[in-house]
PDB file of C-alpha atoms in Angstrom:
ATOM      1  CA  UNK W 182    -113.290 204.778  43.962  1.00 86.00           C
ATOM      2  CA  UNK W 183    -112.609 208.353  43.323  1.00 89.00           C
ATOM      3  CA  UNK W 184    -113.635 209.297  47.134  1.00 90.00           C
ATOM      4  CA  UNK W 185    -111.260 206.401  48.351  1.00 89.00           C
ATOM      5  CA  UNK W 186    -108.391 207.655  45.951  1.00 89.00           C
ATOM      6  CA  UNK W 187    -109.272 211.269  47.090  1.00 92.00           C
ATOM      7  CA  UNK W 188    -109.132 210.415  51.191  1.00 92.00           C
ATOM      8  CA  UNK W 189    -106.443 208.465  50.614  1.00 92.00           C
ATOM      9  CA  UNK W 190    -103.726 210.893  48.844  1.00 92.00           C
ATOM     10  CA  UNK W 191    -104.715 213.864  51.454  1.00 93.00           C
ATOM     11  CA  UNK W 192    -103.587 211.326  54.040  1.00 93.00           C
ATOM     12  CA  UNK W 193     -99.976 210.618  51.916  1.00 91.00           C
ATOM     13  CA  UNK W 194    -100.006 214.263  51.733  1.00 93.00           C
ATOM     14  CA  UNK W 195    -100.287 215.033  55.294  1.00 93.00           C
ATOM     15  CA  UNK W 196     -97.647 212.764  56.343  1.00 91.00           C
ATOM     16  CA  UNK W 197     -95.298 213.930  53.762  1.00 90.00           C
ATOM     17  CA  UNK W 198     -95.779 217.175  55.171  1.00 91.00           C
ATOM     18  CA  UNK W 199     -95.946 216.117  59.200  1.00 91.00           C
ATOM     19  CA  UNK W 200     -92.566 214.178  57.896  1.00 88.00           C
ATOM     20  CA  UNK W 201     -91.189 217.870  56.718  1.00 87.00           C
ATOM     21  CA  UNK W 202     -92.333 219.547  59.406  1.00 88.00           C
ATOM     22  CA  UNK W 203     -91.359 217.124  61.826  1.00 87.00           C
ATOM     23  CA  UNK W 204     -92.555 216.493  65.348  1.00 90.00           C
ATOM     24  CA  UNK W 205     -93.438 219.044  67.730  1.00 90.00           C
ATOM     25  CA  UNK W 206     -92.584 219.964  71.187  1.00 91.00           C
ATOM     26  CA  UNK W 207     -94.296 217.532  73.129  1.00 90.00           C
ATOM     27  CA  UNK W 208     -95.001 214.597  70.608  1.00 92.00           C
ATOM     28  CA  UNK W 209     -93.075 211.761  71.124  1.00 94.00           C
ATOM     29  CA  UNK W 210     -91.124 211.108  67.995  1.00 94.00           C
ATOM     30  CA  UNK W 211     -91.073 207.010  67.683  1.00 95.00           C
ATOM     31  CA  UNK W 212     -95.314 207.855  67.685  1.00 95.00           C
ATOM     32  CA  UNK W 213     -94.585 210.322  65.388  1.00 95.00           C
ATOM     33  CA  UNK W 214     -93.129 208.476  63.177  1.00 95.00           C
ATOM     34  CA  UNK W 215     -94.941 205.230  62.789  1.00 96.00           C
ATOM     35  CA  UNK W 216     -97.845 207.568  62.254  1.00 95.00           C
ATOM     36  CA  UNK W 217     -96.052 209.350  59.064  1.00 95.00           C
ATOM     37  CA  UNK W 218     -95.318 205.289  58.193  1.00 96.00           C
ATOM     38  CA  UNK W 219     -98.996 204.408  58.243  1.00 95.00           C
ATOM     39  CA  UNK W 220    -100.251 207.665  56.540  1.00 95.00           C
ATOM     40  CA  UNK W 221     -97.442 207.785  53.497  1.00 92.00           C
ATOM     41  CA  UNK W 222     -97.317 204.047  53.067  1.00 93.00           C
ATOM     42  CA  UNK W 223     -99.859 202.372  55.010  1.00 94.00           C
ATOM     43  CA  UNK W 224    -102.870 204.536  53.437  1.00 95.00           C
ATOM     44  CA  UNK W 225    -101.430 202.811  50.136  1.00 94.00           C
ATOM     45  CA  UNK W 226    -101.533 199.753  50.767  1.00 95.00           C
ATOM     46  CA  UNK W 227    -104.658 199.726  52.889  1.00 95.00           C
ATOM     47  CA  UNK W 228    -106.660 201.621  49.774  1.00 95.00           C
ATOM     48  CA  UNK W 229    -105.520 198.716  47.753  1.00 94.00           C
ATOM     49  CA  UNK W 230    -106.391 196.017  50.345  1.00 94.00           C
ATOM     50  CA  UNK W 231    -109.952 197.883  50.620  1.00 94.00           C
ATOM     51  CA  UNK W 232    -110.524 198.220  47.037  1.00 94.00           C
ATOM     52  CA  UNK W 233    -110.042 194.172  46.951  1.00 92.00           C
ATOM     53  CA  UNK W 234    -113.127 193.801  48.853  1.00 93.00           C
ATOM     54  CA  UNK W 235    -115.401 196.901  47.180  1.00 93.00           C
ATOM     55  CA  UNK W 236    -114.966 195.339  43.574  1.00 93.00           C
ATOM     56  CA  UNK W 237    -115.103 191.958  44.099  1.00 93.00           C
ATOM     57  CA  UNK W 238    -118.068 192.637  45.816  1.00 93.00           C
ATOM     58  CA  UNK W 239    -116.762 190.392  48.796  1.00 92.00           C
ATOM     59  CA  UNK W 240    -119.077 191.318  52.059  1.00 93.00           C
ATOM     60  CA  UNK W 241    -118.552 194.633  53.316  1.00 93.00           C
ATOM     61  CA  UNK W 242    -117.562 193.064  56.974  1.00 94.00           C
ATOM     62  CA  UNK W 243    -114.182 192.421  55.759  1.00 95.00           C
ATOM     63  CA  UNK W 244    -113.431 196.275  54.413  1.00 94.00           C
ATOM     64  CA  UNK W 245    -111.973 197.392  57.963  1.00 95.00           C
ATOM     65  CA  UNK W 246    -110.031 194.071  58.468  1.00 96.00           C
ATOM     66  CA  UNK W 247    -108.555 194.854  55.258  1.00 96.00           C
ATOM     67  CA  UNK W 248    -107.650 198.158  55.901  1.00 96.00           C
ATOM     68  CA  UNK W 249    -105.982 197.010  59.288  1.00 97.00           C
ATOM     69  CA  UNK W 250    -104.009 194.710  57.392  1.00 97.00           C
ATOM     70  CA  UNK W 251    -103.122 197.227  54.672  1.00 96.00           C
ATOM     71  CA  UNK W 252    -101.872 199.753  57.246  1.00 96.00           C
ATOM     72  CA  UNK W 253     -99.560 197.354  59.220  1.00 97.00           C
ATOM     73  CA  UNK W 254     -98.356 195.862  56.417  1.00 97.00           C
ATOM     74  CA  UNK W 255     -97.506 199.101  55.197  1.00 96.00           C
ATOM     75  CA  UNK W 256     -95.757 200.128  58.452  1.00 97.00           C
ATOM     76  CA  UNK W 257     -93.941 196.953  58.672  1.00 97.00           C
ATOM     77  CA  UNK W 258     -92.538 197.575  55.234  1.00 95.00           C
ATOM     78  CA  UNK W 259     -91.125 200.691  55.943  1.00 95.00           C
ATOM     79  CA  UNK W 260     -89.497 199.450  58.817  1.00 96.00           C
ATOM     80  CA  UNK W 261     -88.112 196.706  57.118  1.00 94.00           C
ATOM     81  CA  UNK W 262     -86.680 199.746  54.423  1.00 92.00           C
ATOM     82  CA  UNK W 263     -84.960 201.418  57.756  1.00 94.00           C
ATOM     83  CA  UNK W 264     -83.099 198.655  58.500  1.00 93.00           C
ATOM     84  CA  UNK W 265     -82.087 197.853  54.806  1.00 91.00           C
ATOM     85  CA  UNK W 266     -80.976 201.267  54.444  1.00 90.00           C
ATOM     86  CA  UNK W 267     -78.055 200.389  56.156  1.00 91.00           C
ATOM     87  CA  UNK W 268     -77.078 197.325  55.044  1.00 85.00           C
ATOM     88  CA  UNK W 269     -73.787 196.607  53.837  1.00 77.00           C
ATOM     89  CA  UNK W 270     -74.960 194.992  50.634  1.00 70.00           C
ATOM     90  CA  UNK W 271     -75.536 197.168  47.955  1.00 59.00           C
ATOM     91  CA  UNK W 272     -75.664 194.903  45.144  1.00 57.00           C
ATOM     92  CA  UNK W 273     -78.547 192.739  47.281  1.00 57.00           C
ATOM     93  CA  UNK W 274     -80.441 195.905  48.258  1.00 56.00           C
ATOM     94  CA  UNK W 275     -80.215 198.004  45.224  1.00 62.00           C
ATOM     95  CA  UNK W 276     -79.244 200.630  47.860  1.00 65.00           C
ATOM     96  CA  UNK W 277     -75.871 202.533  48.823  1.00 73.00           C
ATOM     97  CA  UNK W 278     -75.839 201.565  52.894  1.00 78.00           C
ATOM     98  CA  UNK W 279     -77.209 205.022  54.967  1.00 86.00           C
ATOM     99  CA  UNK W 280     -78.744 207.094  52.027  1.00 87.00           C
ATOM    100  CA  UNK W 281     -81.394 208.190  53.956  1.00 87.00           C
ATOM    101  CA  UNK W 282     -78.917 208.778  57.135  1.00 87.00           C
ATOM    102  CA  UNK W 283     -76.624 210.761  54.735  1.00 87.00           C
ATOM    103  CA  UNK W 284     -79.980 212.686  53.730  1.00 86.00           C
ATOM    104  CA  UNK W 285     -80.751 213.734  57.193  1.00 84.00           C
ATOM    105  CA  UNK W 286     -83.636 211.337  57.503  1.00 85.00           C
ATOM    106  CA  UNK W 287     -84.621 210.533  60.983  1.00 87.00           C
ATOM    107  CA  UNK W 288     -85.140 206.543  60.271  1.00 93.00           C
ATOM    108  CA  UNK W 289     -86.534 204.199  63.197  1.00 97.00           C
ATOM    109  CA  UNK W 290     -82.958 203.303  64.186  1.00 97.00           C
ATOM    110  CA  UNK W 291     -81.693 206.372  64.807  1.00 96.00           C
ATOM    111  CA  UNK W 292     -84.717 207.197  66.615  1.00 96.00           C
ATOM    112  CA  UNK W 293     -84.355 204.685  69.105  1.00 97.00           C
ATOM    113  CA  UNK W 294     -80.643 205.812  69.125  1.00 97.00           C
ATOM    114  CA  UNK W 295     -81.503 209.046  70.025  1.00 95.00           C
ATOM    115  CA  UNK W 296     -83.775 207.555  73.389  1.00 94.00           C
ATOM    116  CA  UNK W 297     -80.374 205.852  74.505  1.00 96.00           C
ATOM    117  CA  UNK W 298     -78.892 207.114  77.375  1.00 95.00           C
ATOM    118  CA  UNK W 299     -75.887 205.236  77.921  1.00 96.00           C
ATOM    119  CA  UNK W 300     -72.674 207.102  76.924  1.00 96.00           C
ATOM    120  CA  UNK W 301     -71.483 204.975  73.776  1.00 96.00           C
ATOM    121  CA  UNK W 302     -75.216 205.824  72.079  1.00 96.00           C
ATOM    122  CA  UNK W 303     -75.065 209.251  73.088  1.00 97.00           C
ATOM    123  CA  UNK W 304     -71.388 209.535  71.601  1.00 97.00           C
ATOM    124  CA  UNK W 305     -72.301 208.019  68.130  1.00 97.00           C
ATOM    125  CA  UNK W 306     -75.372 210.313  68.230  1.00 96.00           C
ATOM    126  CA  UNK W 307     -73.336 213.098  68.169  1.00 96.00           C
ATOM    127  CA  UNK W 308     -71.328 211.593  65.550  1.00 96.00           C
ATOM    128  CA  UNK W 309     -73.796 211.170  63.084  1.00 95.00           C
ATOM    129  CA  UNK W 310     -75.724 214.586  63.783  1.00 94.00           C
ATOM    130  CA  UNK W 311     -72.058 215.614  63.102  1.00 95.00           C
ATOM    131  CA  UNK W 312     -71.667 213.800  59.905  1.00 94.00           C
ATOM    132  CA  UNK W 313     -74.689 214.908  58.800  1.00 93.00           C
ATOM    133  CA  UNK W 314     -73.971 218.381  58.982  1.00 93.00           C
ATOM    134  CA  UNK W 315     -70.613 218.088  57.494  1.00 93.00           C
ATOM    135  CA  UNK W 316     -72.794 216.904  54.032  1.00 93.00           C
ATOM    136  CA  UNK W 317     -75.165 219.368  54.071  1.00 90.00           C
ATOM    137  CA  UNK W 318     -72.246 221.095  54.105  1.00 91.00           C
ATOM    138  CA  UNK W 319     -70.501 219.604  51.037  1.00 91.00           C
ATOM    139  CA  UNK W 320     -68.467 217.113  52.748  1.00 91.00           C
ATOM    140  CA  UNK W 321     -68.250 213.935  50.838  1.00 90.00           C
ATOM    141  CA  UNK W 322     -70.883 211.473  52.237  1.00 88.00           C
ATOM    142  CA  UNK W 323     -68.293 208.858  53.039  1.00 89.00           C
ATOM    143  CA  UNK W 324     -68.179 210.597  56.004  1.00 89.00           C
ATOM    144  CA  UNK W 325     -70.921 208.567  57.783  1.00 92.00           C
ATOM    145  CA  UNK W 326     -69.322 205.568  56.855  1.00 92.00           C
ATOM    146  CA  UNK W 327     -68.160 204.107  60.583  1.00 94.00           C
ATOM    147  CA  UNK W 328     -71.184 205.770  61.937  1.00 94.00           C
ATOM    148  CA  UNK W 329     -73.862 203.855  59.905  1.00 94.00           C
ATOM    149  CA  UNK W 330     -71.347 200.836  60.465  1.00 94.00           C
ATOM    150  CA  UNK W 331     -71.864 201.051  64.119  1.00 96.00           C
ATOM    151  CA  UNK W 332     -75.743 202.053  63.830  1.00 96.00           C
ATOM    152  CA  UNK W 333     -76.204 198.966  61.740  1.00 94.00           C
ATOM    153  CA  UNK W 334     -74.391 196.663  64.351  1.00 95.00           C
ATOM    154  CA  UNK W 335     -76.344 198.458  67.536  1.00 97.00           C
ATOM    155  CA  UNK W 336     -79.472 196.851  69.302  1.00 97.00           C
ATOM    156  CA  UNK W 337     -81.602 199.482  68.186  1.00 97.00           C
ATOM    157  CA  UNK W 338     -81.432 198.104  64.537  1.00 96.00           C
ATOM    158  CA  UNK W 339     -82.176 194.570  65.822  1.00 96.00           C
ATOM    159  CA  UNK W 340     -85.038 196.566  67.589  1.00 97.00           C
ATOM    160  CA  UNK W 341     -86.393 198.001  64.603  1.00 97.00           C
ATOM    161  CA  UNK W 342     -86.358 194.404  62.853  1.00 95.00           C
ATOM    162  CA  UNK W 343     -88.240 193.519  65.570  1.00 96.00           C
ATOM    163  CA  UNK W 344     -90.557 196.083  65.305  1.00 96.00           C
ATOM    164  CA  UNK W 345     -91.488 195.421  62.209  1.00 96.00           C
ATOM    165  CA  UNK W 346     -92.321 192.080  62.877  1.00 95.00           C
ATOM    166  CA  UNK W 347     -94.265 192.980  65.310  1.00 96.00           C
ATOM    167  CA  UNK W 348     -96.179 195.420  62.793  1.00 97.00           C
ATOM    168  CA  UNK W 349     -96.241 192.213  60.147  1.00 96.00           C
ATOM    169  CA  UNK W 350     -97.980 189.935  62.762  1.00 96.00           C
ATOM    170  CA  UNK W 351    -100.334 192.199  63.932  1.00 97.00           C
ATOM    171  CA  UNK W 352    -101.353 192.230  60.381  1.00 97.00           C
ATOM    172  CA  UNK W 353    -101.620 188.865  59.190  1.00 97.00           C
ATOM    173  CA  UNK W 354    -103.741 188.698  63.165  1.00 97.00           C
ATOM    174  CA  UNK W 355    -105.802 191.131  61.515  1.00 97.00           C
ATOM    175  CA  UNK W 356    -106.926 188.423  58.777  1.00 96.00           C
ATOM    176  CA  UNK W 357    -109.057 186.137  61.240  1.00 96.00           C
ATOM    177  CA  UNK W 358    -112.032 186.995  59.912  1.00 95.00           C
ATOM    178  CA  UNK W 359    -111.534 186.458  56.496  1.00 94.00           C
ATOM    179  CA  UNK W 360    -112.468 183.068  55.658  1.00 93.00           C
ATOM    180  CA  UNK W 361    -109.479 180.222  54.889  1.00 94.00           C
ATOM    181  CA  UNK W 362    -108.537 179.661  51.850  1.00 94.00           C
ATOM    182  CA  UNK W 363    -105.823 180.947  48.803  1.00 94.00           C
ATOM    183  CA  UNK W 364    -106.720 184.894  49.115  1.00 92.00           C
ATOM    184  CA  UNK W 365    -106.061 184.841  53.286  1.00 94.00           C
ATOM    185  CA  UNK W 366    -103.053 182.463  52.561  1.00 96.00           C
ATOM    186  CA  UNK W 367    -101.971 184.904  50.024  1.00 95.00           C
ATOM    187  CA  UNK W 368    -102.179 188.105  52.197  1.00 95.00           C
ATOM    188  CA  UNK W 369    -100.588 186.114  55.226  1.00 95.00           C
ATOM    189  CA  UNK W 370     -97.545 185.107  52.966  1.00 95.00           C
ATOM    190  CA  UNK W 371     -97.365 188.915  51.481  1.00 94.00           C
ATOM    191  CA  UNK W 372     -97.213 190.081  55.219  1.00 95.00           C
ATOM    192  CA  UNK W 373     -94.310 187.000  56.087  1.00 93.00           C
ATOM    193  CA  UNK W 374     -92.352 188.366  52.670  1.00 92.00           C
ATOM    194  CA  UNK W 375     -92.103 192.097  53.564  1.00 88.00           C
ATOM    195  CA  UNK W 376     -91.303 191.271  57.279  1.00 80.00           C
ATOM    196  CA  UNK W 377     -88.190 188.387  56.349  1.00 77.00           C
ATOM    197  CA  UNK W 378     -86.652 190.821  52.791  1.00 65.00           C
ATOM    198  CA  UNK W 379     -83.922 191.936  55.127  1.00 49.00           C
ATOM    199  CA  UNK W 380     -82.348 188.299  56.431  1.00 48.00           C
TER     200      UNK W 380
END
């Protein structure tokens, strides 16, 4: 448990830091980041999923399905939290809409913004770099408003819904060989819940 704990922290670690750092000349940064996702979240989650199977001492030929599932799961969910991040529903989120934007956060969204190359994504790029700036700055955050407005209504945040459905299937996929019954049904309905929050 303590070895599991251990590998698994250095892992949250390193993406925290690979997050700081950010990606390098070279690396392409939608890789980039799902792979910060699955170290700083997924790693969680798939510890916990693995730990299910060690202590219950369930047959060791589910541990790596378990840790697939953990990881997407964990992915998906953090995609999920990039799209609800700018949501215009504060009260239903528990989050003001664009906090991580307003940060300087590069979130999925933004990312695929950024790989547009038609001239209305390229303009509200340089709006929001611009915005960003201006609070780092010290100009009041409300700044971003109209840009995270139009980021929320673009197809790249559909895309990134989309995404992490795609993340949320692959890991309830990842569940076949676990046999049926209430634990399987439980993980496939935990995987269903993270990937729908956001309707």
């Amino acid at each position: 448990a303590v070895s599991m704990q251990a590998r698994t922290f250095e892992r949250l670690c390193l993406g925290q830091l690979h997050e700081t750092v950010g990606p390098q000349p070279g690396d392409d940064a939608v890789q980039f980041y799902l792979q910060v996702l699955a170290d700083k979240t997924g790693s969680l989650i798939a510890a916990a999923a693995q730990s299910g199977v060690i202590f219950s001492n369930a047959p060791a030929a589910y541990e790596e399905p378990m840790v697939t599932y953990g990881e997407k799961v964990g992915v998906a969910f953090q995609l999920l939290d990039d799209v609800i991040d700018l949501s215009d529903d504060a009260a239903e989120t528990g989050k003001v809409p664009g906090t991580d934007l307003r940060a300087g956060v590069a979130t999925m969204p933004l990312l695929l913004l950024r790989a547009e190359t038609d001239a209305a994504s390229r303009a509200l790029v340089e709006r929001i770099d611009a915005g960003v700036a201006n609070i780092v700055a010290g100009a009041d955050p409300s700044t971003l408003d109209d840009e995270i407005t139009a980021l929320r209504e673009h197809a790249v945040t559909a895309r990134t819904r989309e995404l992490a459905q795609e993340w949320a299937d692959a890991a309830i996929a990842a569940l076949a060989p676990l046999p049926r019954g209430p634990v399987r049904e439980a993980l496939r309905r935990f995987a269903e819940v993270v990937s729908d929050r956001s309707n």
